[in-house]
Amino acid sequence: MNTSNKPKLWHCYTARSLRALWAMEEMGIDYDLEVLAFPPRVFQREFLDVNVLGTVPYFVDGDIDMTESSAIGLYLVERYQRYDFGLKSTDKEYADYLNWLFHSDATLTFPQTLVLRYSQLEPVERRQPQIVEDYRKWFLARLKRLNAHLADREFLCDGRFTIADIAIAYALYLGDGLGLSQFYEPQVLDYFKRMTARPAFQKIEAIGKDKSLFSPTPYPFENVPDLFG
């Protein structure tokens, strides 16, 4: 239980918790923040006493606790009635808005986590170059819907910035950290640059960098150090 009147977020530099942090910053919500080294289940084992999964984000607000980054953004819109950053069920593009929120992890972030894991988060003897290459291509192929959608749009939904943009832009940010943005279509790369140029993102992006004990090696993933060595 969170005894503070403010929501609290556990966050690691560049991790999916950035979505929740970015959303709160855009909305001007006052929050408490605890910054951990990534991955916390390796470097700060005591975090398992807080979140049994050992993952970030971990978010609490009063009696509720959450672990899914896109869901936290949706919760903030609904809980704090911040429809200036979200859509209502009666809005024309509501279904598209929900679809992009879920698409961001189920379709885009998922293959990248396998790329990251099997290129550099596993011990050297457990790394799998074929899995890495297969899922690198998978991620880029799964950008096809976004490529087409952004051909004539500035934002994903309703002609304005929403938490759907936060969710998708983070997936592109993760890809950029892995050196995959060199393969983005021009309209997607332009969209990614616009989203990450927003003042709220610029304010919070580097939070936790000074505590970071891990930095991803970009594609083609050569000379990757052993995190466990």
PDB file of N, CA and C in Angstrom, residues 86-129:
ATOM      1  N   GLY A  86      -6.331  11.449 -23.707  1.00  0.00           N
ATOM      2  CA  GLY A  86      -6.941  10.174 -24.049  1.00  0.00           C
ATOM      3  C   GLY A  86      -8.280  10.366 -24.726  1.00  0.00           C
ATOM      4  N   LEU A  87      -8.881   9.283 -25.147  1.00  0.00           N
ATOM      5  CA  LEU A  87     -10.170   9.317 -25.820  1.00  0.00           C
ATOM      6  C   LEU A  87     -11.231   8.657 -24.953  1.00  0.00           C
ATOM      7  N   LYS A  88     -12.462   9.101 -25.119  1.00  0.00           N
ATOM      8  CA  LYS A  88     -13.601   8.484 -24.456  1.00  0.00           C
ATOM      9  C   LYS A  88     -14.201   7.418 -25.374  1.00  0.00           C
ATOM     10  N   SER A  89     -14.963   6.522 -24.785  1.00  0.00           N
ATOM     11  CA  SER A  89     -15.528   5.418 -25.565  1.00  0.00           C
ATOM     12  C   SER A  89     -16.487   5.898 -26.647  1.00  0.00           C
ATOM     13  N   THR A  90     -16.979   7.110 -26.518  1.00  0.00           N
ATOM     14  CA  THR A  90     -17.896   7.657 -27.518  1.00  0.00           C
ATOM     15  C   THR A  90     -17.163   8.344 -28.662  1.00  0.00           C
ATOM     16  N   ASP A  91     -15.853   8.509 -28.552  1.00  0.00           N
ATOM     17  CA  ASP A  91     -15.088   9.163 -29.608  1.00  0.00           C
ATOM     18  C   ASP A  91     -14.935   8.246 -30.813  1.00  0.00           C
ATOM     19  N   LYS A  92     -14.900   8.829 -31.986  1.00  0.00           N
ATOM     20  CA  LYS A  92     -14.888   8.080 -33.237  1.00  0.00           C
ATOM     21  C   LYS A  92     -13.696   7.133 -33.331  1.00  0.00           C
ATOM     22  N   GLU A  93     -12.527   7.556 -32.871  1.00  0.00           N
ATOM     23  CA  GLU A  93     -11.321   6.758 -33.025  1.00  0.00           C
ATOM     24  C   GLU A  93     -10.933   6.014 -31.747  1.00  0.00           C
ATOM     25  N   TYR A  94     -11.907   5.812 -30.858  1.00  0.00           N
ATOM     26  CA  TYR A  94     -11.624   5.151 -29.587  1.00  0.00           C
ATOM     27  C   TYR A  94     -11.045   3.754 -29.780  1.00  0.00           C
ATOM     28  N   ALA A  95     -11.622   2.967 -30.690  1.00  0.00           N
ATOM     29  CA  ALA A  95     -11.130   1.605 -30.912  1.00  0.00           C
ATOM     30  C   ALA A  95      -9.696   1.633 -31.420  1.00  0.00           C
ATOM     31  N   ASP A  96      -9.383   2.566 -32.301  1.00  0.00           N
ATOM     32  CA  ASP A  96      -8.026   2.696 -32.821  1.00  0.00           C
ATOM     33  C   ASP A  96      -7.052   3.082 -31.705  1.00  0.00           C
ATOM     34  N   TYR A  97      -7.500   3.974 -30.838  1.00  0.00           N
ATOM     35  CA  TYR A  97      -6.717   4.409 -29.672  1.00  0.00           C
ATOM     36  C   TYR A  97      -6.354   3.213 -28.787  1.00  0.00           C
ATOM     37  N   LEU A  98      -7.352   2.378 -28.474  1.00  0.00           N
ATOM     38  CA  LEU A  98      -7.074   1.182 -27.666  1.00  0.00           C
ATOM     39  C   LEU A  98      -6.153   0.223 -28.397  1.00  0.00           C
ATOM     40  N   ASN A  99      -6.382   0.070 -29.684  1.00  0.00           N
ATOM     41  CA  ASN A  99      -5.576  -0.867 -30.450  1.00  0.00           C
ATOM     42  C   ASN A  99      -4.104  -0.466 -30.444  1.00  0.00           C
ATOM     43  N   TRP A 100      -3.816   0.824 -30.615  1.00  0.00           N
ATOM     44  CA  TRP A 100      -2.416   1.265 -30.581  1.00  0.00           C
ATOM     45  C   TRP A 100      -1.803   1.067 -29.200  1.00  0.00           C
ATOM     46  N   LEU A 101      -2.589   1.282 -28.148  1.00  0.00           N
ATOM     47  CA  LEU A 101      -2.066   1.057 -26.797  1.00  0.00           C
ATOM     48  C   LEU A 101      -1.616  -0.388 -26.615  1.00  0.00           C
ATOM     49  N   PHE A 102      -2.428  -1.334 -27.049  1.00  0.00           N
ATOM     50  CA  PHE A 102      -2.082  -2.748 -26.897  1.00  0.00           C
ATOM     51  C   PHE A 102      -1.051  -3.189 -27.935  1.00  0.00           C
ATOM     52  N   HIS A 103      -1.139  -2.634 -29.127  1.00  0.00           N
ATOM     53  CA  HIS A 103      -0.180  -2.926 -30.193  1.00  0.00           C
ATOM     54  C   HIS A 103       1.249  -2.591 -29.757  1.00  0.00           C
ATOM     55  N   SER A 104       1.376  -1.560 -28.943  1.00  0.00           N
ATOM     56  CA  SER A 104       2.703  -1.068 -28.556  1.00  0.00           C
ATOM     57  C   SER A 104       3.541  -2.133 -27.866  1.00  0.00           C
ATOM     58  N   ASP A 105       2.916  -2.974 -27.060  1.00  0.00           N
ATOM     59  CA  ASP A 105       3.666  -4.038 -26.382  1.00  0.00           C
ATOM     60  C   ASP A 105       3.480  -5.392 -27.039  1.00  0.00           C
ATOM     61  N   ALA A 106       2.225  -5.757 -27.302  1.00  0.00           N
ATOM     62  CA  ALA A 106       1.962  -7.102 -27.825  1.00  0.00           C
ATOM     63  C   ALA A 106       2.607  -7.331 -29.180  1.00  0.00           C
ATOM     64  N   THR A 107       2.719  -6.267 -29.983  1.00  0.00           N
ATOM     65  CA  THR A 107       3.255  -6.414 -31.332  1.00  0.00           C
ATOM     66  C   THR A 107       4.649  -5.816 -31.498  1.00  0.00           C
ATOM     67  N   LEU A 108       4.927  -4.669 -30.890  1.00  0.00           N
ATOM     68  CA  LEU A 108       6.185  -3.971 -31.153  1.00  0.00           C
ATOM     69  C   LEU A 108       7.266  -4.191 -30.105  1.00  0.00           C
ATOM     70  N   THR A 109       6.930  -4.096 -28.835  1.00  0.00           N
ATOM     71  CA  THR A 109       7.969  -4.233 -27.811  1.00  0.00           C
ATOM     72  C   THR A 109       8.359  -5.693 -27.590  1.00  0.00           C
ATOM     73  N   PHE A 110       7.393  -6.593 -27.719  1.00  0.00           N
ATOM     74  CA  PHE A 110       7.667  -8.014 -27.472  1.00  0.00           C
ATOM     75  C   PHE A 110       8.875  -8.542 -28.256  1.00  0.00           C
ATOM     76  N   PRO A 111       8.934  -8.392 -29.590  1.00  0.00           N
ATOM     77  CA  PRO A 111      10.100  -8.944 -30.292  1.00  0.00           C
ATOM     78  C   PRO A 111      11.408  -8.265 -29.888  1.00  0.00           C
ATOM     79  N   GLN A 112      11.336  -6.994 -29.513  1.00  0.00           N
ATOM     80  CA  GLN A 112      12.555  -6.294 -29.108  1.00  0.00           C
ATOM     81  C   GLN A 112      13.111  -6.835 -27.792  1.00  0.00           C
ATOM     82  N   THR A 113      12.219  -7.255 -26.891  1.00  0.00           N
ATOM     83  CA  THR A 113      12.713  -7.816 -25.630  1.00  0.00           C
ATOM     84  C   THR A 113      13.492  -9.099 -25.875  1.00  0.00           C
ATOM     85  N   LEU A 114      13.086  -9.879 -26.888  1.00  0.00           N
ATOM     86  CA  LEU A 114      13.836 -11.089 -27.225  1.00  0.00           C
ATOM     87  C   LEU A 114      15.179 -10.738 -27.864  1.00  0.00           C
ATOM     88  N   VAL A 115      15.183  -9.711 -28.708  1.00  0.00           N
ATOM     89  CA  VAL A 115      16.442  -9.237 -29.283  1.00  0.00           C
ATOM     90  C   VAL A 115      17.394  -8.809 -28.170  1.00  0.00           C
ATOM     91  N   LEU A 116      16.882  -8.008 -27.242  1.00  0.00           N
ATOM     92  CA  LEU A 116      17.711  -7.512 -26.153  1.00  0.00           C
ATOM     93  C   LEU A 116      18.199  -8.651 -25.256  1.00  0.00           C
ATOM     94  N   ARG A 117      17.288  -9.529 -24.905  1.00  0.00           N
ATOM     95  CA  ARG A 117      17.663 -10.630 -23.999  1.00  0.00           C
ATOM     96  C   ARG A 117      18.742 -11.516 -24.591  1.00  0.00           C
ATOM     97  N   TYR A 118      18.514 -11.972 -25.830  1.00  0.00           N
ATOM     98  CA  TYR A 118      19.420 -12.986 -26.383  1.00  0.00           C
ATOM     99  C   TYR A 118      20.630 -12.408 -27.111  1.00  0.00           C
ATOM    100  N   SER A 119      20.710 -11.069 -27.175  1.00  0.00           N
ATOM    101  CA  SER A 119      21.936 -10.458 -27.688  1.00  0.00           C
ATOM    102  C   SER A 119      22.838  -9.987 -26.562  1.00  0.00           C
ATOM    103  N   GLN A 120      22.262  -9.666 -25.371  1.00  0.00           N
ATOM    104  CA  GLN A 120      23.119  -9.074 -24.340  1.00  0.00           C
ATOM    105  C   GLN A 120      22.700  -9.225 -22.890  1.00  0.00           C
ATOM    106  N   LEU A 121      21.463  -9.633 -22.589  1.00  0.00           N
ATOM    107  CA  LEU A 121      21.073  -9.783 -21.190  1.00  0.00           C
ATOM    108  C   LEU A 121      21.291 -11.191 -20.654  1.00  0.00           C
ATOM    109  N   GLU A 122      21.563 -12.126 -21.518  1.00  0.00           N
ATOM    110  CA  GLU A 122      21.885 -13.486 -21.076  1.00  0.00           C
ATOM    111  C   GLU A 122      23.407 -13.637 -20.965  1.00  0.00           C
ATOM    112  N   PRO A 123      23.879 -14.569 -20.129  1.00  0.00           N
ATOM    113  CA  PRO A 123      25.309 -14.879 -20.133  1.00  0.00           C
ATOM    114  C   PRO A 123      25.760 -15.282 -21.538  1.00  0.00           C
ATOM    115  N   VAL A 124      27.003 -15.078 -21.841  1.00  0.00           N
ATOM    116  CA  VAL A 124      27.516 -15.297 -23.188  1.00  0.00           C
ATOM    117  C   VAL A 124      27.159 -16.677 -23.719  1.00  0.00           C
ATOM    118  N   GLU A 125      27.270 -17.692 -22.884  1.00  0.00           N
ATOM    119  CA  GLU A 125      27.034 -19.058 -23.355  1.00  0.00           C
ATOM    120  C   GLU A 125      25.553 -19.326 -23.665  1.00  0.00           C
ATOM    121  N   ARG A 126      24.661 -18.469 -23.220  1.00  0.00           N
ATOM    122  CA  ARG A 126      23.224 -18.656 -23.458  1.00  0.00           C
ATOM    123  C   ARG A 126      22.684 -17.737 -24.553  1.00  0.00           C
ATOM    124  N   ARG A 127      23.510 -16.941 -25.169  1.00  0.00           N
ATOM    125  CA  ARG A 127      23.042 -16.041 -26.214  1.00  0.00           C
ATOM    126  C   ARG A 127      22.699 -16.812 -27.484  1.00  0.00           C
ATOM    127  N   GLN A 128      21.747 -16.282 -28.232  1.00  0.00           N
ATOM    128  CA  GLN A 128      21.203 -16.998 -29.385  1.00  0.00           C
ATOM    129  C   GLN A 128      21.152 -16.058 -30.594  1.00  0.00           C
ATOM    130  N   PRO A 129      22.211 -15.982 -31.379  1.00  0.00           N
ATOM    131  CA  PRO A 129      22.250 -15.062 -32.525  1.00  0.00           C
ATOM    132  C   PRO A 129      21.112 -15.260 -33.520  1.00  0.00           C
TER     133      PRO A 129
END
